Amino acid sequence: MCGIVGYVGGRNAVPVLLEGLSRLEYRGYDSAGVAVLTSAGTQVFRKVGRVRDLEAALPRRLTGKTGIGHTRWATHGPATEANAHPQTSEDGRITVVHNGIIDNAAALRDRLAAQGVSFTSETDTEIIAHLIARSAAPTLEAAVLEALSKINGTYAILVMDTGHPDRLVAARNGSPLILGIGDREMFLASDLSALVRHTTSVVHLDDGELATVTASQFRTFSREEDDTGKSPTSIDLDVLDADTDGHQHYMHKEILEQPSSIERMLRGRLDDRFGTARLDGLNLGPRELRGFRRVKILGCGSAYYVGQMGAAMIEELARIPADAEAASEFRYRNPIIEPDTLYVAVSQSGETADTAFAVREVKRKGGQVIGLVNVVGSTIARESDGGVYLHAGPEIAVASTKALTHMAIGFAMLALTLGRVRDLSIADGQRIIAGLRSLPAQIEEIISNEDAILKVAHNLAESPSLFFIGRVRAFPVAREGAQKFKEVSYRHAEAYQASELKHGPLALICADLPTVAILPDDELTDRNLAAVQQILARSGPVVIVTHQSVDTGEMTGAQVITVPRNERELDPILLTVPLQLLAYHAALALGHDIDKPRNLAKSVTVE
Ligand code: F6R
């Protein structure tokens, strides 16, 4: 999804902007551009394709000490050079980069066109440049404020003005924007990853906040022009982690590093003596935890599916009604917010617009929200009342793997905490703790079977369409398995409850449609095996992902992948791991751009 970088300082802005843009590449984009204030005025360069294509198109001697850059993920108008950012006013004075969507773009465009403005792009961003340039306000800041007062929608913008070459003006509403403080130089970016090479001292702008930034100082202020007096905070990011470390793809690296990242996540958070978890960031005492009568989990895509795993864990361990809902739908159905419900927002990036808006809707109606978030200091982390950081480390591949496993573990720890202030016995709490501690070694064991999983993946990659089936605890696993497979292999993959097969989908079963059956050793094993028999009887190829203890001897023709057994509540975590490898190796066999699947973005900052 769109990315923003900006620089003001003593160095040449061009390499700083390009480096920042390449750090934002993982978010997904289709075009890129930079604008630099040079002695000959503002020079703008835009290119469809990769940042390296943009770099190749830049004049060798392009220099300037103030500049802005952008990676665009098309919303208003297709991916063309004209629609890429930065966008400029007619007189070339004002240049803007923008993340987000202007809802009243069509009306503003008509109004400006009626005033004689001729547009060079189909973007909503160009409107902002024209509005600022046409303002009669006495200062750049006032002109930006006047323009923003006419805009409805979400934005993070950087504004460059040839009349004020020493500064950038930044504004945020609904899309992240962070200021990095250097030594007589300042950096701006929509994502911390574009700042970490330069500084660990940052200021997160809040919604409705603006900033004027020069090489040596910054001022943050509100839409009413009152100083908001923000001071910098320190971030702790391991830049070296954001490297493929010899793996062919980030996705592979991220799947394989799960044993060590999980060990790190669990460190200091499990209390053996009392059989509970220590989640200090929740900011909730035992009495408050006991007071919740429901848990509502909100997330999008894979985070939503892991939320369903989490809801099952909470119901099983804490015996509180819990469910998960797609955050993208939740806020549009005028949800009833109850004071004794604990709302949990789950997000790797912490910037997913649909989830962030759902958090705001809950808070607006007085609800209590905690975040299960990976990126420290992200919007959802900051706007939640408390939370659990996932500590998965940077996740670069667009298809999420390790962060999802960490989310599931975060839910297990939350379920344990909620359970132990209710009826979960100390022995059961200790049983879950032992299970959590076994996860790293057990995931290692699954990964050691990668060669066998790879062969199965190659067979599956040949089919244009697949089913993933599971029941109850295993159904979210099937959903996530199908999601991962379709994201990176571009094969049609659909998840069903195994119990629902006979109510419709069985009509599609034939020799060309393989089914991946998630079949844990639990109270439903026999019923699941019966469903697999029905598929085999109709010549449907089957891959069974199961435990060693399940007798699959009679499933003639089925391929079997086994995972070690853990506690039944935690088994979904282990069952997910081979599905990550299946998706990865299918995509590899098909020769796809695995870390940047087509049409997808790492952090979906627009609705
Ligand atoms: C799947 C995937 C997406 C994300 C979803 C939410 O591999 O990556 O479905 O899970 O866009 O993203 P976060 O977790 O950043 O809120």
XYZ file of C-alpha atoms and ligand atoms in Angstrom:
623
model
C 0.000 0.000 0.000
C 1.124 3.601 -0.515
C 4.286 4.763 1.221
C 5.614 8.242 2.002
C 9.128 9.522 2.664
C 10.419 13.055 3.149
C 13.761 14.695 3.934
C 14.996 18.160 4.951
C 18.652 18.611 5.915
C 22.204 19.154 4.774
C 22.610 16.053 2.602
C 21.445 15.389 -0.908
C 17.842 14.263 -0.427
C 17.786 11.964 -3.474
C 19.629 8.862 -2.113
C 17.876 9.257 1.249
C 14.475 9.251 -0.457
C 15.325 6.295 -2.706
C 16.632 4.257 0.202
C 13.496 5.091 2.196
C 11.253 4.099 -0.725
C 13.051 0.793 -1.182
C 12.432 0.067 2.513
C 8.722 0.635 1.889
C 8.638 -1.711 -1.125
C 7.466 -4.651 0.976
C 4.165 -2.863 1.572
C 3.170 -3.375 -2.080
C 2.942 -0.663 -4.760
C 2.670 -0.204 -8.489
C 4.501 3.078 -9.180
C 6.948 5.373 -7.433
C 8.155 8.960 -7.584
C 10.311 11.650 -5.997
C 10.294 15.446 -6.026
C 13.345 17.477 -5.044
C 13.736 21.198 -4.526
C 16.703 22.118 -6.716
C 18.275 25.431 -7.659
C 16.097 25.272 -10.784
C 12.863 24.785 -8.792
C 10.997 21.589 -7.981
C 11.889 18.605 -10.137
C 9.479 15.688 -10.173
C 10.192 12.173 -11.453
C 7.648 9.365 -11.540
C 7.761 5.850 -12.896
C 5.433 2.860 -13.153
C 7.100 -0.235 -11.720
C 9.766 -0.663 -9.101
C 11.844 1.865 -7.150
C 14.903 0.622 -9.035
C 13.193 1.648 -12.315
C 12.639 5.113 -10.864
C 16.259 5.299 -9.734
C 17.463 4.340 -13.212
C 15.354 7.126 -14.724
C 16.752 9.912 -12.504
C 19.343 12.350 -13.904
C 22.778 11.599 -12.435
C 23.274 15.073 -11.065
C 19.896 15.513 -9.403
C 20.527 17.197 -6.047
C 18.481 19.109 -3.511
C 18.326 19.334 0.250
C 14.560 19.073 0.587
C 12.532 16.339 -1.052
C 9.555 14.005 -0.870
C 8.969 10.536 -2.291
C 6.130 8.076 -2.661
C 5.221 4.520 -3.587
C 1.663 4.342 -4.929
C -0.927 1.587 -4.780
C -3.550 2.674 -7.291
C -6.923 3.855 -5.961
C -8.055 6.873 -8.035
C -6.988 6.043 -11.602
C -4.811 3.182 -12.868
C -1.067 2.781 -12.330
C 0.329 5.273 -14.843
C 3.163 7.771 -14.698
C 0.662 10.646 -14.666
C -1.176 9.179 -11.679
C 1.957 8.403 -9.674
C 2.958 10.821 -6.879
C 4.263 13.453 -6.209
C 1.512 15.613 -7.704
C 2.048 19.299 -8.394
C -0.044 22.466 -8.633
C -0.429 24.123 -12.048
C 2.254 26.724 -11.318
C 4.669 24.051 -10.065
C 4.918 25.776 -6.675
C 3.217 23.191 -4.477
C 4.112 19.497 -4.574
C 2.291 16.843 -2.550
C 2.549 13.166 -1.709
C -0.489 11.547 -0.134
C -1.584 8.249 1.410
C -5.276 7.632 1.968
C -8.457 8.412 0.090
C -10.308 11.709 -0.317
C -14.020 10.832 -0.188
C -15.305 14.067 -1.747
C -12.682 14.069 -4.524
C -15.243 14.103 -7.354
C -17.073 17.183 -6.014
C -13.813 19.062 -5.337
C -12.511 18.185 -8.770
C -15.661 19.504 -10.455
C -15.467 22.704 -8.425
C -11.796 23.281 -9.299
C -12.411 22.456 -12.960
C -15.246 25.019 -13.010
C -12.715 27.549 -11.715
C -10.486 26.785 -14.704
C -8.015 24.314 -13.201
C -6.821 21.742 -15.705
C -5.879 18.390 -14.232
C -2.967 16.275 -15.371
C -3.919 13.130 -13.454
C -6.951 11.205 -12.240
C -5.733 11.269 -8.639
C -7.398 12.736 -5.589
C -3.935 13.915 -4.527
C -3.635 16.462 -7.317
C -6.716 18.175 -5.853
C -4.825 18.816 -2.616
C -1.946 20.479 -4.489
C -4.368 22.775 -6.361
C -6.324 23.656 -3.223
C -3.147 24.678 -1.370
C -1.749 26.632 -4.333
C -5.014 28.559 -4.785
C -5.339 29.521 -1.129
C -4.843 33.190 -0.315
C -3.781 32.354 3.253
C -0.709 34.238 4.514
C 1.454 31.203 5.376
C 2.028 27.750 3.888
C 0.687 26.188 7.086
C -2.509 28.247 6.897
C -2.937 27.348 3.214
C -2.571 23.648 4.045
C -5.123 24.001 6.857
C -7.547 25.790 4.544
C -7.198 23.050 1.922
C -7.664 20.295 4.500
C -10.811 21.953 5.833
C -12.408 21.296 2.417
C -11.401 17.639 2.344
C -13.333 14.662 3.717
C -11.422 11.444 3.937
C -8.223 9.937 5.178
C -4.772 11.238 4.521
C -1.155 11.468 5.431
C 0.416 14.213 3.325
C 3.722 15.957 2.858
C 3.711 19.361 1.199
C 6.708 21.031 -0.407
C 6.605 24.682 -1.503
C 9.199 26.373 -3.730
C 8.455 29.564 -1.761
C 9.650 27.862 1.474
C 12.549 25.632 0.404
C 13.685 25.092 3.998
C 10.613 23.151 5.125
C 8.036 20.455 4.663
C 4.529 20.614 6.068
C 3.041 17.294 7.158
C -0.526 16.414 8.115
C -2.198 13.245 9.279
C -5.773 12.036 9.426
C -6.318 8.286 9.473
C -3.068 7.289 7.718
C 0.179 6.916 9.661
C 2.925 9.535 9.502
C 6.079 9.612 11.591
C 8.770 12.246 11.976
C 12.368 11.097 12.528
C 14.707 13.527 14.257
C 18.322 13.557 13.071
C 21.309 15.778 13.704
C 20.408 18.936 11.798
C 18.273 16.846 9.475
C 14.728 15.520 9.626
C 13.045 12.525 8.048
C 9.377 11.809 7.518
C 7.816 8.479 6.645
C 4.572 6.560 6.742
C 6.343 3.541 8.224
C 9.119 3.213 10.799
C 11.056 0.881 8.519
C 11.938 3.858 6.296
C 13.416 5.748 9.264
C 15.407 3.189 11.212
C 18.589 3.555 9.151
C 18.763 7.214 10.115
C 17.391 7.703 13.603
C 15.676 6.072 16.542
C 14.246 9.354 17.809
C 10.714 9.755 16.460
C 7.470 11.659 16.825
C 4.224 9.910 15.854
C 1.742 12.412 14.502
C -1.812 11.876 15.702
C -4.952 12.193 13.640
C -5.826 15.838 13.151
C -2.239 16.877 13.809
C 0.137 18.775 11.499
C 3.850 19.549 11.630
C 6.186 22.090 10.116
C 9.604 20.520 9.723
C 12.908 22.231 8.940
C 16.440 20.779 9.153
C 16.944 21.876 12.745
C 13.480 22.002 14.276
C 9.884 20.945 14.115
C 6.597 22.247 15.424
C 3.485 20.114 15.813
C 0.089 21.787 15.889
C -3.625 21.096 15.714
C -6.142 22.034 13.025
C -6.971 25.025 15.236
C -3.278 26.017 14.934
C -2.625 25.396 18.643
C 0.805 23.950 19.469
C 0.540 20.282 20.441
C 4.087 20.312 21.803
C 5.031 16.735 20.876
C 8.407 15.518 22.068
C 10.407 12.662 20.515
C 10.334 9.080 21.795
C 12.927 6.369 21.231
C 12.294 3.293 19.145
C 14.128 0.057 19.409
C 14.248 -1.663 16.040
C 16.595 -4.373 14.962
C 17.398 -3.204 11.446
C 19.511 -6.244 10.736
C 16.488 -8.473 11.116
C 15.050 -7.019 7.926
C 17.325 -9.109 5.756
C 16.649 -12.391 3.913
C 19.562 -13.977 5.794
C 20.491 -16.263 2.906
C 16.919 -17.427 2.268
C 15.524 -17.098 -1.227
C 12.514 -15.198 0.124
C 11.439 -13.371 3.261
C 8.419 -15.655 3.492
C 10.689 -18.688 3.818
C 12.921 -16.937 6.332
C 9.918 -15.875 8.379
C 8.406 -19.390 8.452
C 11.721 -20.907 9.523
C 12.482 -18.393 12.238
C 9.280 -19.191 14.162
C 10.912 -21.470 16.759
C 13.327 -18.734 17.847
C 10.851 -15.850 17.576
C 8.303 -17.767 19.675
C 10.885 -18.512 22.327
C 11.616 -14.772 22.485
C 7.923 -13.925 22.679
C 7.288 -16.280 25.599
C 10.300 -15.156 27.617
C 9.219 -13.748 30.986
C 5.521 -14.008 30.173
C 4.676 -17.411 31.663
C 4.153 -17.851 35.383
C 4.630 -21.531 36.242
C 3.913 -21.109 39.921
C 0.419 -19.735 39.431
C -0.228 -21.388 36.058
C -0.971 -18.122 34.320
C 0.494 -15.592 31.906
C 2.028 -12.226 32.807
C 0.663 -9.665 30.403
C 1.443 -6.378 32.103
C 0.602 -4.327 29.007
C -3.079 -5.228 29.343
C -3.401 -2.630 32.116
C -6.181 -4.760 33.624
C -6.230 -6.157 37.155
C -7.867 -9.471 38.204
C -11.074 -7.735 39.232
C -11.445 -5.996 35.862
C -10.553 -9.196 34.028
C -13.248 -11.051 35.947
C -15.795 -8.397 35.073
C -15.838 -9.183 31.337
C -18.768 -11.310 30.232
C -17.875 -11.504 26.534
C -14.844 -11.148 24.287
C -15.127 -9.713 20.786
C -12.107 -10.043 18.494
C -11.661 -7.721 15.516
C -9.145 -8.190 12.715
C -8.901 -8.476 8.940
C -7.895 -11.266 6.582
C -5.557 -13.745 8.210
C -5.646 -11.796 11.476
C -9.426 -12.376 11.520
C -8.947 -16.123 11.013
C -6.438 -16.243 13.855
C -8.986 -14.243 15.842
C -11.366 -17.174 15.316
C -8.687 -19.513 16.686
C -8.332 -17.118 19.628
C -12.084 -17.032 20.274
C -12.118 -20.829 20.507
C -9.184 -20.768 22.967
C -10.917 -18.157 25.135
C -14.188 -20.088 25.191
C -12.395 -23.327 26.042
C -10.012 -22.010 28.689
C -11.955 -19.111 30.210
C -15.504 -20.275 29.423
C -16.545 -16.776 28.339
C -18.518 -16.376 25.097
C -16.052 -15.136 22.490
C -16.230 -14.551 18.775
C -14.232 -12.914 16.021
C -15.553 -10.627 13.319
C -13.993 -9.033 10.240
C -13.148 -5.512 11.434
C -13.897 -4.275 7.907
C -17.582 -5.185 8.392
C -17.958 -4.513 12.095
C -18.018 -0.744 12.125
C -20.523 -0.479 9.286
C -23.264 -2.393 11.040
C -23.675 0.072 13.901
C -22.380 -2.459 16.447
C -23.792 -2.593 19.957
C -20.891 -1.869 22.305
C -21.307 -3.404 25.739
C -19.414 -2.165 28.805
C -18.688 -5.688 30.027
C -17.276 -6.899 26.704
C -13.530 -6.956 26.145
C -12.756 -5.893 22.573
C -9.507 -7.213 21.113
C -8.023 -5.687 17.960
C -5.514 -8.007 16.310
C -3.078 -6.755 13.678
C 0.479 -7.423 12.567
C 1.092 -3.953 11.171
C -1.061 -2.080 13.658
C -1.961 0.182 10.727
C -4.758 -1.695 8.954
C -7.302 1.054 8.367
C -10.375 -1.182 8.767
C -9.146 -2.463 12.130
C -8.051 0.994 13.325
C -11.488 2.417 12.446
C -13.176 -0.441 14.290
C -11.075 0.396 17.375
C -12.203 4.023 17.158
C -15.847 2.984 16.777
C -15.599 0.858 19.931
C -13.890 3.637 21.863
C -16.308 6.286 20.653
C -19.104 4.207 22.170
C -17.242 3.783 25.450
C -15.912 0.239 24.927
C -12.628 -1.112 26.238
C -10.113 -2.239 23.581
C -6.858 -4.088 23.877
C -4.511 -4.640 20.926
C -2.588 -7.747 19.903
C -0.120 -5.970 17.654
C 3.318 -6.672 16.240
C 4.597 -3.235 15.245
C 5.564 -1.263 18.333
C 4.183 2.267 18.432
C 1.787 1.662 15.518
C -1.613 3.344 15.367
C -3.637 0.453 16.815
C -1.055 -0.116 19.553
C -1.215 3.528 20.543
C -4.968 3.908 20.342
C -5.844 0.759 22.308
C -6.295 0.960 26.074
C -3.672 -1.724 26.571
C -2.363 -4.766 24.815
C 0.071 -7.519 24.113
C 2.975 -6.930 21.754
C 3.608 -9.961 19.568
C 7.410 -9.610 19.363
C 7.605 -11.503 16.068
C 10.250 -9.086 14.748
C 9.882 -7.355 11.379
C 7.663 -9.266 8.971
C 8.485 -8.259 5.406
C 6.752 -10.843 3.187
C 3.270 -9.659 2.292
C 1.835 -13.070 3.169
C 1.834 -13.171 6.930
C 3.215 -16.280 8.647
C 5.197 -15.817 11.845
C 3.095 -12.858 13.000
C -0.019 -15.046 12.774
C 1.555 -17.792 14.874
C 2.495 -15.126 17.400
C -1.083 -13.806 17.361
C -2.405 -17.295 18.112
C 0.063 -17.587 21.006
C -0.964 -14.116 22.199
C -4.574 -15.339 22.282
C -3.531 -18.473 24.177
C -1.854 -16.291 26.826
C -4.882 -13.999 26.982
C -7.190 -17.032 27.340
C -4.959 -18.333 30.120
C -5.071 -14.978 31.917
C -8.861 -14.718 31.604
C -9.255 -18.380 32.563
C -7.117 -18.189 35.691
C -9.192 -15.388 37.200
C -12.213 -17.640 36.631
C -12.579 -21.392 36.773
C -9.432 -22.664 35.062
C -7.516 -24.766 37.586
C -3.869 -24.141 38.367
C -3.104 -27.618 36.962
C -4.829 -26.789 33.672
C -2.998 -23.459 33.566
C 0.308 -25.294 34.033
C -0.699 -27.781 31.344
C -1.185 -24.907 28.860
C 2.104 -23.312 29.902
C 3.935 -26.581 29.276
C 2.204 -26.766 25.895
C 3.295 -23.244 24.986
C 6.866 -24.054 26.000
C 6.872 -27.108 23.716
C 5.869 -25.115 20.640
C 9.352 -24.013 19.447
C 10.784 -27.544 19.410
C 7.615 -28.958 17.848
C 7.631 -26.339 15.079
C 11.285 -27.199 14.495
C 10.175 -30.825 14.021
C 7.540 -29.789 11.432
C 10.087 -27.683 9.567
C 12.529 -30.608 9.499
C 9.907 -32.370 7.353
C 10.043 -29.601 4.747
C 11.229 -31.859 1.901
C 8.196 -34.119 2.211
C 5.850 -31.102 2.420
C 7.523 -29.648 -0.673
C 6.616 -32.749 -2.719
C 2.975 -32.482 -1.663
C 3.025 -28.755 -2.514
C 4.272 -29.507 -6.016
C 1.330 -31.843 -6.616
C -1.151 -29.292 -5.284
C 0.338 -26.500 -7.418
C -0.810 -28.354 -10.535
C -4.503 -27.979 -9.651
C -6.319 -24.762 -10.520
C -8.662 -25.173 -7.565
C -8.464 -26.681 -4.044
C -10.572 -27.183 -0.923
C -9.293 -26.869 2.631
C -11.539 -28.487 5.227
C -11.588 -28.623 9.023
C -14.090 -28.572 11.878
C -14.516 -26.493 15.019
C -10.939 -25.761 16.228
C -9.512 -26.819 12.879
C -11.851 -24.695 10.743
C -9.935 -21.410 11.223
C -6.792 -23.406 10.400
C -8.400 -24.473 7.117
C -9.448 -20.877 6.390
C -5.943 -19.601 6.994
C -4.462 -22.479 4.958
C -6.676 -21.571 1.981
C -5.913 -17.879 2.385
C -2.141 -18.419 2.380
C -2.340 -20.789 -0.570
C -4.385 -18.422 -2.748
C -2.338 -15.343 -1.826
C 0.961 -16.650 -3.082
C 0.061 -19.401 -5.584
C -2.892 -17.530 -7.191
C -4.756 -20.858 -7.169
C -8.400 -20.828 -6.187
C -8.452 -22.184 -2.643
C -11.595 -22.307 -0.548
C -12.204 -23.390 3.030
C -15.230 -25.329 4.273
C -16.270 -26.892 7.513
C -15.842 -30.615 6.858
C -19.376 -31.008 8.221
C -20.755 -28.723 5.488
C -19.322 -30.712 2.561
C -22.393 -32.841 2.081
C -24.581 -29.727 2.116
C -23.259 -28.523 -1.232
C -19.521 -28.488 -2.017
C -19.372 -32.270 -2.435
C -20.891 -31.657 -5.885
C -17.523 -30.282 -6.993
C -15.389 -33.173 -5.775
C -13.656 -34.969 -8.635
C -10.180 -36.163 -9.614
C -9.108 -32.591 -10.499
C -10.026 -30.960 -7.185
C -7.709 -31.833 -4.285
C -8.781 -31.318 -0.683
C -6.439 -30.516 2.179
C -8.107 -31.962 5.288
C -7.053 -30.612 8.688
C -7.660 -33.549 10.947
C -6.456 -33.211 14.539
C -6.626 -36.074 17.001
C -9.655 -34.891 18.937
C -13.258 -35.730 19.647
C -14.161 -35.227 15.965
C -11.482 -37.439 14.408
C -13.829 -40.257 13.367
C -16.307 -37.872 11.796
C -13.492 -36.114 9.928
C -12.132 -39.430 8.663
C -15.625 -40.264 7.415
C -15.674 -36.966 5.454
C -12.302 -37.844 3.913
C -13.689 -41.275 2.912
C -16.554 -39.538 1.124
C -14.085 -37.448 -0.865
C -11.866 -40.425 -1.720
C -14.926 -42.408 -2.799
C -15.567 -39.703 -5.409
C -11.955 -39.861 -6.701
C -11.030 -36.572 -5.005
C -7.294 -36.403 -4.163
C -6.768 -35.748 -0.431
C -3.887 -34.412 1.662
C -4.439 -35.114 5.363
C -2.686 -32.843 7.867
C -2.942 -34.693 11.145
C -1.279 -36.144 14.249
C 0.843 -39.285 14.267
C -1.685 -40.870 16.627
C -4.493 -40.744 14.023
C -4.869 -43.988 12.106
C -5.050 -42.989 8.439
C -4.299 -46.575 7.277
C -7.672 -46.964 5.571
C -7.446 -43.703 3.663
C -6.002 -45.347 0.576
C -4.509 -42.869 -1.846
C -4.412 -39.944 0.584
C -1.108 -38.153 1.202
C -0.411 -37.612 4.889
C 1.526 -34.827 6.653
C 1.862 -35.246 10.386
C 2.560 -32.724 13.125
C 3.419 -33.389 16.779
C 0.626 -33.299 19.374
C 0.365 -30.504 21.853
C -2.526 -29.653 24.164
C -5.791 -29.812 22.181
C -6.400 -26.059 22.694
C -2.994 -25.258 21.158
C -3.019 -27.846 18.364
C -4.340 -25.334 15.769
C -1.053 -23.435 16.072
C 1.008 -26.442 15.002
C -1.445 -27.508 12.298
C -1.020 -24.096 10.634
C 2.729 -24.415 10.090
C 2.756 -27.124 7.350
C 0.103 -25.079 5.493
C 2.522 -22.136 5.378
C 5.141 -24.369 3.810
C 2.615 -25.858 1.376
C 1.685 -22.367 0.147
C 5.303 -21.249 -0.075
C 6.511 -24.272 -2.058
C 3.500 -24.251 -4.388
C 4.213 -20.588 -5.214
C 7.916 -21.329 -5.641
C 7.137 -24.163 -8.055
C 4.882 -21.809 -10.017
C 7.615 -19.169 -10.188
C 5.683 -16.350 -8.510
C 6.961 -13.187 -6.859
C 6.391 -14.754 -3.444
C 7.204 -11.822 -1.168
C 5.121 -9.367 -3.178
C 2.072 -11.189 -4.509
C 0.136 -9.365 -7.201
C -2.537 -6.884 -6.082
C -1.706 -7.280 -2.389
C -0.147 -4.877 0.090
C 1.544 -5.564 3.391
C -0.280 -2.968 5.344
C -3.693 -1.964 4.082
C -3.929 1.647 5.154
C -6.999 2.487 3.069
C -10.502 1.176 3.565
C -2.545 -12.563 4.864
C -2.387 -11.202 5.125
C -3.586 -10.304 5.274
C -3.441 -9.603 6.616
C -4.516 -8.525 6.785
C -4.412 -7.833 8.129
O -1.331 -13.219 4.642
O -1.284 -10.805 5.246
O -4.811 -10.956 5.182
O -3.525 -10.573 7.626
O -4.410 -7.579 5.758
O -3.170 -7.223 8.283
P -2.662 -6.765 9.726
O -2.415 -8.008 10.509
O -1.426 -5.964 9.470
O -3.775 -5.947 10.316
